[in-house]
Rosetta silent file (secondary structure, phi, psi, omega in degrees, C-alpha in Angstrom):
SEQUENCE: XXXXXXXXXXXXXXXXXXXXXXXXXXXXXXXXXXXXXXXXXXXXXXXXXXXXXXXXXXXXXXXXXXXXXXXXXXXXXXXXXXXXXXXXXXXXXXXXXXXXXXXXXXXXXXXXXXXXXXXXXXXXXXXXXXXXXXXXXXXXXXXXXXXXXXXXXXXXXXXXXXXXXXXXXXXXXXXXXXXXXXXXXXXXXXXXXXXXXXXXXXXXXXXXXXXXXXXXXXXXXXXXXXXXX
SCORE:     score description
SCORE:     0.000 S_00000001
   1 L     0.000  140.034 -167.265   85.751   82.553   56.778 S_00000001
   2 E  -114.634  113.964 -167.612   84.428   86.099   57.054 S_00000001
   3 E  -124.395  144.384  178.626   80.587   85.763   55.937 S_00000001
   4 E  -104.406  116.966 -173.631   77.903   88.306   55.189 S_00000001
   5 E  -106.591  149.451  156.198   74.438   86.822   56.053 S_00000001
   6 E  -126.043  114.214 -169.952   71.353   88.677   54.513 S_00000001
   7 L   163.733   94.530 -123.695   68.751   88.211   56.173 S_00000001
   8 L   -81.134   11.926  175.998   65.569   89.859   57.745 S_00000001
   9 L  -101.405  108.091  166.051   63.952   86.434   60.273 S_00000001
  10 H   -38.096  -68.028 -140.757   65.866   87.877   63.667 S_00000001
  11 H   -74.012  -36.263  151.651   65.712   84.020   65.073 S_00000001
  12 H   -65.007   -3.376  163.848   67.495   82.760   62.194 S_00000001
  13 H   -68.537  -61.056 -172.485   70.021   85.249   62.128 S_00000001
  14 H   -56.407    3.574  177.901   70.546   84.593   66.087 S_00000001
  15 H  -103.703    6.540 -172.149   70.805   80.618   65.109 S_00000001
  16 H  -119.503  -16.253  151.242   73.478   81.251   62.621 S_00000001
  17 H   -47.116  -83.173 -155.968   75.334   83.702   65.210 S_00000001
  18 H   -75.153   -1.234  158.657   75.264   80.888   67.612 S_00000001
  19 H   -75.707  -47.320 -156.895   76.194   78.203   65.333 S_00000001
  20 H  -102.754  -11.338  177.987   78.787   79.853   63.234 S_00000001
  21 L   -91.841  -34.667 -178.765   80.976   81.987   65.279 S_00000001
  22 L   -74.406   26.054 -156.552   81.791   79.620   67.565 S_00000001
  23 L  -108.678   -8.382  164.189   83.025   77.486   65.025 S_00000001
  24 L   123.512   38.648  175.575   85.695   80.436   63.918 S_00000001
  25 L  -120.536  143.544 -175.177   83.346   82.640   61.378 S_00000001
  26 E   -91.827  133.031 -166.625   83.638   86.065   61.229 S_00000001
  27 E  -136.439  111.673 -175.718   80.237   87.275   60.755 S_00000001
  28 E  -110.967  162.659  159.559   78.292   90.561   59.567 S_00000001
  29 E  -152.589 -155.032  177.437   75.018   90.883   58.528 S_00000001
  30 E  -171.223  156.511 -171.370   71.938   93.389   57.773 S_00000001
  31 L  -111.116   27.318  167.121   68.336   92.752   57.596 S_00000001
  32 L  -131.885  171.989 -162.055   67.320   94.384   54.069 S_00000001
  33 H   -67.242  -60.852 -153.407   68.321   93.965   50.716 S_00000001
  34 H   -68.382  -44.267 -172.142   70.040   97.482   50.400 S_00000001
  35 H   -43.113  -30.373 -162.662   71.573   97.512   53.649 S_00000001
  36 H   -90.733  -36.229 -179.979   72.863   93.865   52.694 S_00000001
  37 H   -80.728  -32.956 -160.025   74.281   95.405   48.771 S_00000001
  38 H   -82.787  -24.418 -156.291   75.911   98.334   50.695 S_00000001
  39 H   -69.474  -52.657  175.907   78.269   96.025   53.001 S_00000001
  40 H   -23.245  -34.966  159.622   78.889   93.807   50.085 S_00000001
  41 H  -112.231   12.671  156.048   80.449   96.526   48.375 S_00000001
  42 H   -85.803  -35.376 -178.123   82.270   97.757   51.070 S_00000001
  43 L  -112.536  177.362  151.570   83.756   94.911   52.756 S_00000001
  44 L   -77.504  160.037 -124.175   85.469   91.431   51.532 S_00000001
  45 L   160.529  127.147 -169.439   83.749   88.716   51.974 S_00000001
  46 L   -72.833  -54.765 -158.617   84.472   84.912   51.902 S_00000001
  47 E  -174.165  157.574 -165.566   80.746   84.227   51.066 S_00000001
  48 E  -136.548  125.738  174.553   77.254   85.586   51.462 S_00000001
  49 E  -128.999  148.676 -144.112   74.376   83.438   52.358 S_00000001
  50 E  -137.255  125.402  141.329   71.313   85.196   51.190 S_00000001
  51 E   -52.477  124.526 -133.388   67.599   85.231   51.723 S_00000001
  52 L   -94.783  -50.957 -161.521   65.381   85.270   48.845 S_00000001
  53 L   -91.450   97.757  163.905   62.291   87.437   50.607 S_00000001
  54 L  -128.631  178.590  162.854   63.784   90.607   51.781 S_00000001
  55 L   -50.680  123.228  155.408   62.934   94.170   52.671 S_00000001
  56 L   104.712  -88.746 -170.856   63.716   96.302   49.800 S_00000001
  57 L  -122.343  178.974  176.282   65.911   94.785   47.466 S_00000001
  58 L  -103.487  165.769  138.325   65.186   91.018   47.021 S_00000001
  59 L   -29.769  -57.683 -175.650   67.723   88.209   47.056 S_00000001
  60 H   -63.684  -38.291 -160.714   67.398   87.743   43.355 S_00000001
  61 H   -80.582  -36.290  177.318   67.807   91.899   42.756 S_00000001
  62 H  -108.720   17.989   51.064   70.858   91.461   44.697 S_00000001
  63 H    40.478  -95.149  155.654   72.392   88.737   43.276 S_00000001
  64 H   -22.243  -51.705  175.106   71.959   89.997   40.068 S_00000001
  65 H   -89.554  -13.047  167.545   73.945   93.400   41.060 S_00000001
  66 H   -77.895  -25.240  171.980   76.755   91.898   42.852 S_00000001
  67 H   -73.555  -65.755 -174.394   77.517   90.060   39.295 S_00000001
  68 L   -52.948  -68.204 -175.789   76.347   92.545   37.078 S_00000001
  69 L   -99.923  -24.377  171.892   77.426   96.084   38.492 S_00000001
  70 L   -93.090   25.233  157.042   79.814   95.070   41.356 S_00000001
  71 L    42.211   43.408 -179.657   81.448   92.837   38.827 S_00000001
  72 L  -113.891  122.063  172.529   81.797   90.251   42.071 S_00000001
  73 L   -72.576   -1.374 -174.986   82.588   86.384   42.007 S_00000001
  74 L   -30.553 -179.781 -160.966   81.712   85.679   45.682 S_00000001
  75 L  -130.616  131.576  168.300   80.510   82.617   46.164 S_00000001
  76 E  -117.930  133.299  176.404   76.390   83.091   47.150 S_00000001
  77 E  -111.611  132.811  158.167   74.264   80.460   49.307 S_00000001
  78 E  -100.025  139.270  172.261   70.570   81.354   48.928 S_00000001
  79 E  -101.405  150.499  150.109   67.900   80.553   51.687 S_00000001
  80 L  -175.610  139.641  153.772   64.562   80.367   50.788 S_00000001
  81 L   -50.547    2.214 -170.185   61.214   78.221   51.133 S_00000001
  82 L   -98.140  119.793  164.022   60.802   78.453   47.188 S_00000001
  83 L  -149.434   40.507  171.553   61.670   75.163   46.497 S_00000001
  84 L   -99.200  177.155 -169.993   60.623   74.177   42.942 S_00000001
  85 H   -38.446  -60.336  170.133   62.541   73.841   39.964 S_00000001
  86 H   -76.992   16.065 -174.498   61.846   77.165   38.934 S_00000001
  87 H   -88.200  -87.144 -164.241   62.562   78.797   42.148 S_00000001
  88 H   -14.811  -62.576  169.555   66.013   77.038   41.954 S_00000001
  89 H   -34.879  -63.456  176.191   66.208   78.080   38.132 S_00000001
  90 H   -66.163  -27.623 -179.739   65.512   81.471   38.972 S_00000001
  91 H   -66.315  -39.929 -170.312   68.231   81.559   41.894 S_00000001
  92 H   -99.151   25.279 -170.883   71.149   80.199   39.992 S_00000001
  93 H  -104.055  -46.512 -149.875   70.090   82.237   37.017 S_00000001
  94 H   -87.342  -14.403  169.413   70.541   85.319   38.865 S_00000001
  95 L   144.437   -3.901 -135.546   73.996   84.369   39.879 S_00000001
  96 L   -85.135  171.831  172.047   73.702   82.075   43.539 S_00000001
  97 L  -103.478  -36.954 -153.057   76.492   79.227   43.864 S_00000001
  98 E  -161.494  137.858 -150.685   74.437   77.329   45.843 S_00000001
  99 E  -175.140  103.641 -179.049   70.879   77.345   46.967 S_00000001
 100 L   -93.431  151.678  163.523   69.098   75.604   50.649 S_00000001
 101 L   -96.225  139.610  164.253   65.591   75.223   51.402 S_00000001
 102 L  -128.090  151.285   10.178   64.381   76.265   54.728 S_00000001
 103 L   -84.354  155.450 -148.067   63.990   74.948   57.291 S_00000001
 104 L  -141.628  176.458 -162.532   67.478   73.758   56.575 S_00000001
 105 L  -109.612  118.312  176.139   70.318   71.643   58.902 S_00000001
 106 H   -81.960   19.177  163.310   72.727   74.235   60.208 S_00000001
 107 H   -87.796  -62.662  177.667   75.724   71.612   59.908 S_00000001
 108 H   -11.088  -90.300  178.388   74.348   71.110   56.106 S_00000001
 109 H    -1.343  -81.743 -162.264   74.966   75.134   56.172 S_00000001
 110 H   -35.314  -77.583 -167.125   78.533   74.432   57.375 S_00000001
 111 H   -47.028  -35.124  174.193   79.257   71.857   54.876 S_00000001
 112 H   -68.973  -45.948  177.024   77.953   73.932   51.883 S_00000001
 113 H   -49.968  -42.634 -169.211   79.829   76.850   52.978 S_00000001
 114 H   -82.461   -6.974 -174.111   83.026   75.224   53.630 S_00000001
 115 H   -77.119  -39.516  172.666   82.686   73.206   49.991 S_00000001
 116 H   -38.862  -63.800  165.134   82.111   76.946   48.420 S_00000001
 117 H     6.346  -93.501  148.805   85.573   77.680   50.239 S_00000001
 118 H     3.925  -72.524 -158.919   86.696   74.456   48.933 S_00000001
 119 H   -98.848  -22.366  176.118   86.251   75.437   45.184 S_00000001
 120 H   -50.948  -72.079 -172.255   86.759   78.971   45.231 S_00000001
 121 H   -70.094  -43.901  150.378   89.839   78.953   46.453 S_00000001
 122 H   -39.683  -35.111 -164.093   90.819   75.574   44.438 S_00000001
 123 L   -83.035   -5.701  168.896   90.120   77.820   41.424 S_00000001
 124 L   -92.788   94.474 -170.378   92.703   79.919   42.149 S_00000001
 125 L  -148.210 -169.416 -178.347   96.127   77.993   40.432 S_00000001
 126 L   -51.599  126.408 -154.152   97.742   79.140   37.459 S_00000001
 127 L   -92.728  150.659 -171.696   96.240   81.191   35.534 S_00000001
 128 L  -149.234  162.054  173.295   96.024   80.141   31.681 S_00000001
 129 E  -121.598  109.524  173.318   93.814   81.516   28.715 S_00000001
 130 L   -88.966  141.191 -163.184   91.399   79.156   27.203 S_00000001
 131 L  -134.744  136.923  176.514   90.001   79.603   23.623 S_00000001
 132 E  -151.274  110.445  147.519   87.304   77.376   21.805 S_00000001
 133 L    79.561 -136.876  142.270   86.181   79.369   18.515 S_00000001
 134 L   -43.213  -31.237  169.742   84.884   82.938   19.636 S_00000001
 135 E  -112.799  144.944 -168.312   85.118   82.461   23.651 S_00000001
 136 E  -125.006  174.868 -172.838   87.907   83.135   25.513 S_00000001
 137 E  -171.665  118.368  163.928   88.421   82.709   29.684 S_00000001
 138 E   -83.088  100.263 -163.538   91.090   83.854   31.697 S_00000001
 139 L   -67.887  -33.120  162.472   91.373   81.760   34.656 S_00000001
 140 L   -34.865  -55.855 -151.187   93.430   84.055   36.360 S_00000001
 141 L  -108.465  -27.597 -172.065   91.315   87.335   36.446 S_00000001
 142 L    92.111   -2.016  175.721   88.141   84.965   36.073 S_00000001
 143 E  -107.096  132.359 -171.136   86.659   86.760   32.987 S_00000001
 144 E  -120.444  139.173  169.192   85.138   85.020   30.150 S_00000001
 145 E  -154.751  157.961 -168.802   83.898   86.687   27.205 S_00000001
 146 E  -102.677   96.846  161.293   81.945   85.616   23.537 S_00000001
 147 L    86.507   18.437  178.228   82.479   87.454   20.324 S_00000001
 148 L    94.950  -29.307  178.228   84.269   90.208   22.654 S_00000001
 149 E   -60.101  105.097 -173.816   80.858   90.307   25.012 S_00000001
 150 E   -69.354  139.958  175.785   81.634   89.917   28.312 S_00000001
 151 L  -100.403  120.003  140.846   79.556   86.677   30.288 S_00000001
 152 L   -54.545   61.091 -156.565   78.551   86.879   33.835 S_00000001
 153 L  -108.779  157.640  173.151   78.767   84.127   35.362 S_00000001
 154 L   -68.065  178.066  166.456   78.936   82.280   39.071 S_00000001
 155 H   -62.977  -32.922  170.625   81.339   80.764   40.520 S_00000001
 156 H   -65.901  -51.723 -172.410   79.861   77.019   39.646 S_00000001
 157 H   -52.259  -39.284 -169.813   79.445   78.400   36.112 S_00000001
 158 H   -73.496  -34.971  174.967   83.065   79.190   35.968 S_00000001
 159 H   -65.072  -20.124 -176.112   84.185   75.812   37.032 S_00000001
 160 H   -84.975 -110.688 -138.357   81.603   73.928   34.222 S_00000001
 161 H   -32.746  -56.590 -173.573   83.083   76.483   31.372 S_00000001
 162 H   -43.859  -45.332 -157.021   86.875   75.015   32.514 S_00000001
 163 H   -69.972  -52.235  168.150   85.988   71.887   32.504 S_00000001
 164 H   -46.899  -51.617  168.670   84.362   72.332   29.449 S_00000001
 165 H   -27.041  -64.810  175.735   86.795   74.454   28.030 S_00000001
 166 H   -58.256  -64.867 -178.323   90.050   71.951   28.659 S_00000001
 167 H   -64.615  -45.312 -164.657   88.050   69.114   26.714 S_00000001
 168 L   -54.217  168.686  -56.229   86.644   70.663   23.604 S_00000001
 169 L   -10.276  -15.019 -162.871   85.374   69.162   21.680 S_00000001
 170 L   -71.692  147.205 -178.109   85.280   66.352   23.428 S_00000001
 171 L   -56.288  132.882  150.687   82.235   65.106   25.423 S_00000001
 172 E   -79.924  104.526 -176.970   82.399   65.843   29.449 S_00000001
 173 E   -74.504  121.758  178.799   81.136   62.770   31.318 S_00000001
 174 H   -44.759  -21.880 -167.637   78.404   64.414   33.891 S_00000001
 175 H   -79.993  -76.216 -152.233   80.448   62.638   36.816 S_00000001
 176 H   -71.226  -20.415  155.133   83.547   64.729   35.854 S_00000001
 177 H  -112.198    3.562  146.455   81.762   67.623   36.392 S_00000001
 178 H   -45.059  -70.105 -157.430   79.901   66.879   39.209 S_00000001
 179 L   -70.634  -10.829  173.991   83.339   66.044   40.971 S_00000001
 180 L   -74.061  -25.425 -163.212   85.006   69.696   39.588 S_00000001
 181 L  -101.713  -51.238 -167.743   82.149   71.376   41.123 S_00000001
 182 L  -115.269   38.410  176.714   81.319   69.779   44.657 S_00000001
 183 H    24.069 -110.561 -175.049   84.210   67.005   45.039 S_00000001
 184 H   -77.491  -29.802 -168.787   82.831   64.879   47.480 S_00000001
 185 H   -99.959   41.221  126.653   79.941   66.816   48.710 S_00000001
 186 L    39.948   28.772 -134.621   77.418   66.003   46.104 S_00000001
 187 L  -101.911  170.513 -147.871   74.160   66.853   46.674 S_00000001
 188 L   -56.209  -30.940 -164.997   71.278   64.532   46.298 S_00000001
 189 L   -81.155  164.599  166.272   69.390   66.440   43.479 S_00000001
 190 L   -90.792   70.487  171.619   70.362   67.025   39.992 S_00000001
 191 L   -63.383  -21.282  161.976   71.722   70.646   40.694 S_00000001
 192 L    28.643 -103.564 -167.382   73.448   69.975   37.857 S_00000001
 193 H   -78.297  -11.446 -179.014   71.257   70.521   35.735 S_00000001
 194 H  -105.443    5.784  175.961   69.984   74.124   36.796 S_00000001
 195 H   -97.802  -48.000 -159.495   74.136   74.984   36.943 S_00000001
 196 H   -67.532  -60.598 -178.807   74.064   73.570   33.359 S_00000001
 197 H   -44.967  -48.458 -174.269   70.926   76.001   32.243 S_00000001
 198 H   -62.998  -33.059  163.920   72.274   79.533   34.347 S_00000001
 199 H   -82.115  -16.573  172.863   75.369   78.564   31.755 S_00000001
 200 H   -99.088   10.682  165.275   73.690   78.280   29.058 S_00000001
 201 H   -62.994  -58.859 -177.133   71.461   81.773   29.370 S_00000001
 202 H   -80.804  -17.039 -172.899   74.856   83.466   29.506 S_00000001
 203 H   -90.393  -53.959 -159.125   76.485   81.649   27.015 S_00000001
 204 H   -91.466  -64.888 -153.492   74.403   80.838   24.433 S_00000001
 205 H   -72.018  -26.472  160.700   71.190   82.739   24.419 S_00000001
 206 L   -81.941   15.498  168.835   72.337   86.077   23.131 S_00000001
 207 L  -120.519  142.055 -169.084   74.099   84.801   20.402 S_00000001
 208 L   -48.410  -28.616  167.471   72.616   83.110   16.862 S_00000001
 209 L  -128.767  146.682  173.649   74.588   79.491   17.804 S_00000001
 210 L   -58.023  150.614  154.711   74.441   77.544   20.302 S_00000001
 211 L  -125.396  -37.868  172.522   78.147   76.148   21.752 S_00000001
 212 L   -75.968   94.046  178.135   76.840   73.991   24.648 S_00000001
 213 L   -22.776   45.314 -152.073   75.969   70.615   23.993 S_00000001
 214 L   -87.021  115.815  166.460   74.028   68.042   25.642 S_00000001
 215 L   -88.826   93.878 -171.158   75.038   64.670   24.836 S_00000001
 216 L   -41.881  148.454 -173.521   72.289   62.785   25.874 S_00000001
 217 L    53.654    1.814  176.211   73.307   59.851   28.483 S_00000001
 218 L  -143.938  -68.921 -168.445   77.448   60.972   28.981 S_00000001
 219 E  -155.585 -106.295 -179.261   77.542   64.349   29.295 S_00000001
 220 E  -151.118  166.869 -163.314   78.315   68.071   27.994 S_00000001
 221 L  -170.586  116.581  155.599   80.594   69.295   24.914 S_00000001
 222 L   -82.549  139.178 -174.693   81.526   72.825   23.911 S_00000001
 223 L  -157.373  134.852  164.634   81.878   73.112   19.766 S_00000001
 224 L   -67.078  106.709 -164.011   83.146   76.032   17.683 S_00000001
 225 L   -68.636  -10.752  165.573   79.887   76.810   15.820 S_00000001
 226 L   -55.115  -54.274 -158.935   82.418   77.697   12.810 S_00000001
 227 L  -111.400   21.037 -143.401   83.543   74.375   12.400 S_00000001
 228 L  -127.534  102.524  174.659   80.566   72.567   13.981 S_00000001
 229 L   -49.465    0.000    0.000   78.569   70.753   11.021 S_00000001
Protein backbone atom coordinates (compact mmCIF):
# COMPACT_ATOMS: atom_id res chain seq x y z
CA UNK A 1 0.00 0.00 0.00
CA UNK A 2 1.52 3.34 -0.98
CA UNK A 3 0.21 5.84 1.86
CA UNK A 4 0.36 9.59 2.24
CA UNK A 5 0.47 10.51 6.00
CA UNK A 6 -0.39 14.23 6.87
CA UNK A 7 0.88 15.13 9.58
CA UNK A 8 2.83 17.94 11.48
CA UNK A 9 3.84 15.84 15.39
CA UNK A 10 7.60 14.77 13.97
CA UNK A 11 7.47 11.71 16.72
CA UNK A 12 4.40 10.42 15.32
CA UNK A 13 5.36 10.61 11.91
CA UNK A 14 8.81 8.77 12.94
CA UNK A 15 6.44 5.99 14.81
CA UNK A 16 4.47 5.39 11.73
CA UNK A 17 7.85 5.29 9.56
CA UNK A 18 9.03 2.67 11.89
CA UNK A 19 5.96 0.73 12.14
CA UNK A 20 4.72 0.82 8.63
CA UNK A 21 7.50 0.42 6.25
CA UNK A 22 8.77 -2.41 7.61
CA UNK A 23 5.67 -4.08 7.24
CA UNK A 24 5.84 -3.36 3.17
CA UNK A 25 4.21 0.40 3.01
CA UNK A 26 5.35 2.72 0.75
CA UNK A 27 5.23 5.90 2.53
CA UNK A 28 5.27 9.83 1.79
CA UNK A 29 4.30 12.43 3.83
CA UNK A 30 4.41 16.41 4.53
CA UNK A 31 3.87 18.30 7.62
CA UNK A 32 1.16 21.05 6.51
CA UNK A 33 -2.07 20.99 5.10
CA UNK A 34 -0.99 22.51 1.65
CA UNK A 35 2.10 20.70 1.31
CA UNK A 36 -0.09 17.49 2.20
CA UNK A 37 -3.11 18.72 -0.83
CA UNK A 38 -0.17 19.29 -3.28
CA UNK A 39 1.20 15.51 -3.13
CA UNK A 40 -2.30 14.27 -3.08
CA UNK A 41 -2.82 15.69 -6.32
CA UNK A 42 0.20 14.70 -7.72
CA UNK A 43 0.77 11.26 -6.75
CA UNK A 44 -1.59 7.97 -6.36
CA UNK A 45 -2.25 6.99 -3.34
CA UNK A 46 -3.70 3.80 -1.69
CA UNK A 47 -4.87 5.91 1.35
CA UNK A 48 -4.14 9.02 3.34
CA UNK A 49 -4.21 9.08 7.04
CA UNK A 50 -4.76 12.61 8.05
CA UNK A 51 -4.40 14.88 11.02
CA UNK A 52 -7.14 17.08 11.94
CA UNK A 53 -4.82 20.16 13.51
CA UNK A 54 -2.50 21.19 10.83
CA UNK A 55 -0.38 24.07 9.63
CA UNK A 56 -2.23 25.86 7.03
CA UNK A 57 -4.87 23.97 5.61
CA UNK A 58 -6.71 21.83 8.25
CA UNK A 59 -7.62 18.17 7.95
CA UNK A 60 -11.24 19.01 7.49
CA UNK A 61 -10.24 21.91 4.59
CA UNK A 62 -8.48 19.13 3.02
CA UNK A 63 -10.75 16.55 3.06
CA UNK A 64 -13.28 18.58 1.81
CA UNK A 65 -11.02 19.51 -1.44
CA UNK A 66 -9.81 16.16 -2.25
CA UNK A 67 -13.76 15.27 -2.70
CA UNK A 68 -14.94 18.40 -3.84
CA UNK A 69 -12.27 19.89 -6.36
CA UNK A 70 -9.90 16.88 -6.84
CA UNK A 71 -13.01 14.88 -7.46
CA UNK A 72 -10.95 11.94 -5.36
CA UNK A 73 -12.41 8.66 -3.72
CA UNK A 74 -9.29 7.75 -1.67
CA UNK A 75 -10.03 6.18 1.17
CA UNK A 76 -9.10 8.90 4.32
CA UNK A 77 -8.15 7.80 8.06
CA UNK A 78 -8.31 10.91 10.27
CA UNK A 79 -6.15 11.32 13.52
CA UNK A 80 -7.18 13.55 15.95
CA UNK A 81 -7.79 14.06 19.86
CA UNK A 82 -11.38 15.52 19.00
CA UNK A 83 -13.20 12.77 20.07
CA UNK A 84 -16.91 13.66 20.51
CA UNK A 85 -19.72 12.97 18.44
CA UNK A 86 -19.47 16.08 16.76
CA UNK A 87 -15.86 15.96 16.11
CA UNK A 88 -16.56 12.53 14.44
CA UNK A 89 -19.71 14.16 12.67
CA UNK A 90 -17.70 16.84 11.44
CA UNK A 91 -14.85 14.40 10.08
CA UNK A 92 -17.01 12.04 8.13
CA UNK A 93 -19.06 14.97 6.96
CA UNK A 94 -16.18 16.43 5.31
CA UNK A 95 -15.46 13.26 3.48
CA UNK A 96 -12.93 10.83 6.02
CA UNK A 97 -13.57 6.91 5.62
CA UNK A 98 -12.52 6.33 8.83
CA UNK A 99 -11.61 8.33 11.85
CA UNK A 100 -8.90 7.25 15.21
CA UNK A 101 -8.48 9.02 18.32
CA UNK A 102 -5.05 9.68 19.53
CA UNK A 103 -3.18 8.30 21.27
CA UNK A 104 -4.15 5.40 19.10
CA UNK A 105 -2.66 1.44 18.78
CA UNK A 106 -0.40 1.43 15.76
CA UNK A 107 -1.54 -2.30 14.91
CA UNK A 108 -5.30 -0.79 15.25
CA UNK A 109 -3.73 1.70 12.45
CA UNK A 110 -2.73 -1.40 10.44
CA UNK A 111 -5.98 -3.07 10.73
CA UNK A 112 -8.04 0.05 9.72
CA UNK A 113 -5.87 0.67 6.87
CA UNK A 114 -5.74 -2.72 5.54
CA UNK A 115 -9.88 -3.01 6.01
CA UNK A 116 -9.97 0.47 3.85
CA UNK A 117 -7.88 -1.69 1.25
CA UNK A 118 -10.24 -4.40 1.92
CA UNK A 119 -13.38 -2.42 0.70
CA UNK A 120 -12.00 -0.21 -1.74
CA UNK A 121 -10.76 -2.51 -3.77
CA UNK A 122 -13.84 -5.05 -3.08
CA UNK A 123 -15.83 -2.19 -4.66
CA UNK A 124 -14.28 -2.52 -7.67
CA UNK A 125 -16.46 -5.66 -9.63
CA UNK A 126 -18.73 -5.08 -12.33
CA UNK A 127 -19.82 -2.13 -12.88
CA UNK A 128 -23.79 -1.75 -13.12
CA UNK A 129 -26.12 1.44 -13.02
CA UNK A 130 -28.49 1.68 -10.19
CA UNK A 131 -31.70 3.83 -10.32
CA UNK A 132 -34.31 4.43 -7.44
CA UNK A 133 -36.67 7.45 -8.61
CA UNK A 134 -34.36 10.56 -9.40
CA UNK A 135 -30.80 9.01 -8.24
CA UNK A 136 -28.72 7.23 -10.28
CA UNK A 137 -24.98 5.50 -9.32
CA UNK A 138 -22.59 4.09 -11.50
CA UNK A 139 -20.61 1.62 -9.71
CA UNK A 140 -18.10 1.52 -12.18
CA UNK A 141 -16.88 5.22 -12.45
CA UNK A 142 -18.23 5.63 -8.73
CA UNK A 143 -20.48 8.69 -9.46
CA UNK A 144 -23.82 9.15 -8.03
CA UNK A 145 -25.98 11.92 -8.83
CA UNK A 146 -29.86 13.35 -7.68
CA UNK A 147 -32.14 15.18 -10.01
CA UNK A 148 -28.89 15.41 -12.38
CA UNK A 149 -26.79 17.05 -9.19
CA UNK A 150 -23.85 15.41 -8.69
CA UNK A 151 -23.29 13.88 -4.68
CA UNK A 152 -19.96 13.74 -3.08
CA UNK A 153 -19.56 11.22 -1.24
CA UNK A 154 -16.80 8.80 0.70
CA UNK A 155 -15.92 5.79 0.12
CA UNK A 156 -18.18 4.26 3.21
CA UNK A 157 -20.96 6.45 1.79
CA UNK A 158 -20.66 4.74 -1.49
CA UNK A 159 -20.88 1.31 -0.09
CA UNK A 160 -24.29 2.33 2.24
CA UNK A 161 -25.93 3.98 -1.14
CA UNK A 162 -25.27 0.19 -2.89
CA UNK A 163 -26.47 -1.50 -0.39
CA UNK A 164 -29.20 0.66 -0.21
CA UNK A 165 -29.64 1.01 -3.69
CA UNK A 166 -29.86 -3.05 -4.56
CA UNK A 167 -32.79 -3.31 -1.88
CA UNK A 168 -35.16 -0.47 -2.53
CA UNK A 169 -37.55 -0.24 -1.19
CA UNK A 170 -36.97 -2.67 0.99
CA UNK A 171 -35.70 -2.14 4.58
CA UNK A 172 -31.68 -2.77 5.09
CA UNK A 173 -31.14 -4.67 8.35
CA UNK A 174 -28.24 -2.40 10.17
CA UNK A 175 -26.11 -5.76 10.41
CA UNK A 176 -26.11 -5.98 6.55
CA UNK A 177 -24.60 -2.89 6.38
CA UNK A 178 -22.34 -2.97 8.99
CA UNK A 179 -20.88 -6.24 7.30
CA UNK A 180 -20.75 -4.31 3.52
CA UNK A 181 -18.81 -1.67 5.14
CA UNK A 182 -16.15 -3.21 7.65
CA UNK A 183 -16.72 -7.17 7.15
CA UNK A 184 -15.29 -8.46 10.10
CA UNK A 185 -13.54 -5.53 11.51
CA UNK A 186 -16.36 -3.82 13.23
CA UNK A 187 -15.64 -1.27 15.38
CA UNK A 188 -16.96 -1.01 18.85
CA UNK A 189 -18.94 2.32 18.44
CA UNK A 190 -21.92 3.03 16.43
CA UNK A 191 -19.88 4.59 13.46
CA UNK A 192 -22.69 3.75 11.77
CA UNK A 193 -24.54 6.10 12.57
CA UNK A 194 -22.27 9.24 11.73
CA UNK A 195 -21.66 7.16 8.08
CA UNK A 196 -25.51 7.13 8.01
CA UNK A 197 -25.77 11.18 8.70
CA UNK A 198 -22.45 12.32 6.16
CA UNK A 199 -25.10 10.32 3.66
CA UNK A 200 -27.77 11.89 4.40
CA UNK A 201 -26.27 15.76 4.16
CA UNK A 202 -25.39 14.78 0.60
CA UNK A 203 -28.31 13.07 -0.25
CA UNK A 204 -31.09 14.50 1.14
CA UNK A 205 -30.52 17.93 2.49
CA UNK A 206 -30.43 19.94 -0.68
CA UNK A 207 -33.37 18.61 -2.01
CA UNK A 208 -37.34 19.26 -0.82
CA UNK A 209 -37.73 15.14 0.03
CA UNK A 210 -36.14 13.18 1.94
CA UNK A 211 -35.17 9.41 0.29
CA UNK A 212 -33.33 7.94 3.32
CA UNK A 213 -35.22 6.23 5.79
CA UNK A 214 -34.72 5.18 9.22
CA UNK A 215 -36.68 2.31 10.20
CA UNK A 216 -36.52 2.43 13.68
CA UNK A 217 -35.15 -1.02 15.31
CA UNK A 218 -34.11 -2.99 11.61
CA UNK A 219 -32.57 -0.70 9.65
CA UNK A 220 -32.36 1.84 6.53
CA UNK A 221 -34.68 2.07 3.26
CA UNK A 222 -34.27 4.29 0.21
CA UNK A 223 -37.99 5.35 -1.32
CA UNK A 224 -38.80 7.20 -4.55
CA UNK A 225 -40.36 10.33 -3.00
CA UNK A 226 -42.73 10.14 -6.26
CA UNK A 227 -44.30 7.13 -5.29
CA UNK A 228 -43.62 7.31 -1.53
CA UNK A 229 -47.11 8.06 0.28
Amino acid sequence: MRLLIIEDNPDIVANLYGFLEPKGYILDSAANGYAGLALAAQHTYDAVVLDVMLPGLTGLDICQKLRSELNSTIPVLMLTARDTLQDKVAGFDSGADDYLVKPFSLVELDIRLKALLRRANGAVGSAAILRVGELSFNTGTYQASRAGQPLALTKTGYTILKCLMREAPKVVPRHVIEQAIWGDDRPDSDALRTHIHALRQALDKPFPAAMLRTVPGLGFKLVNPDEAA
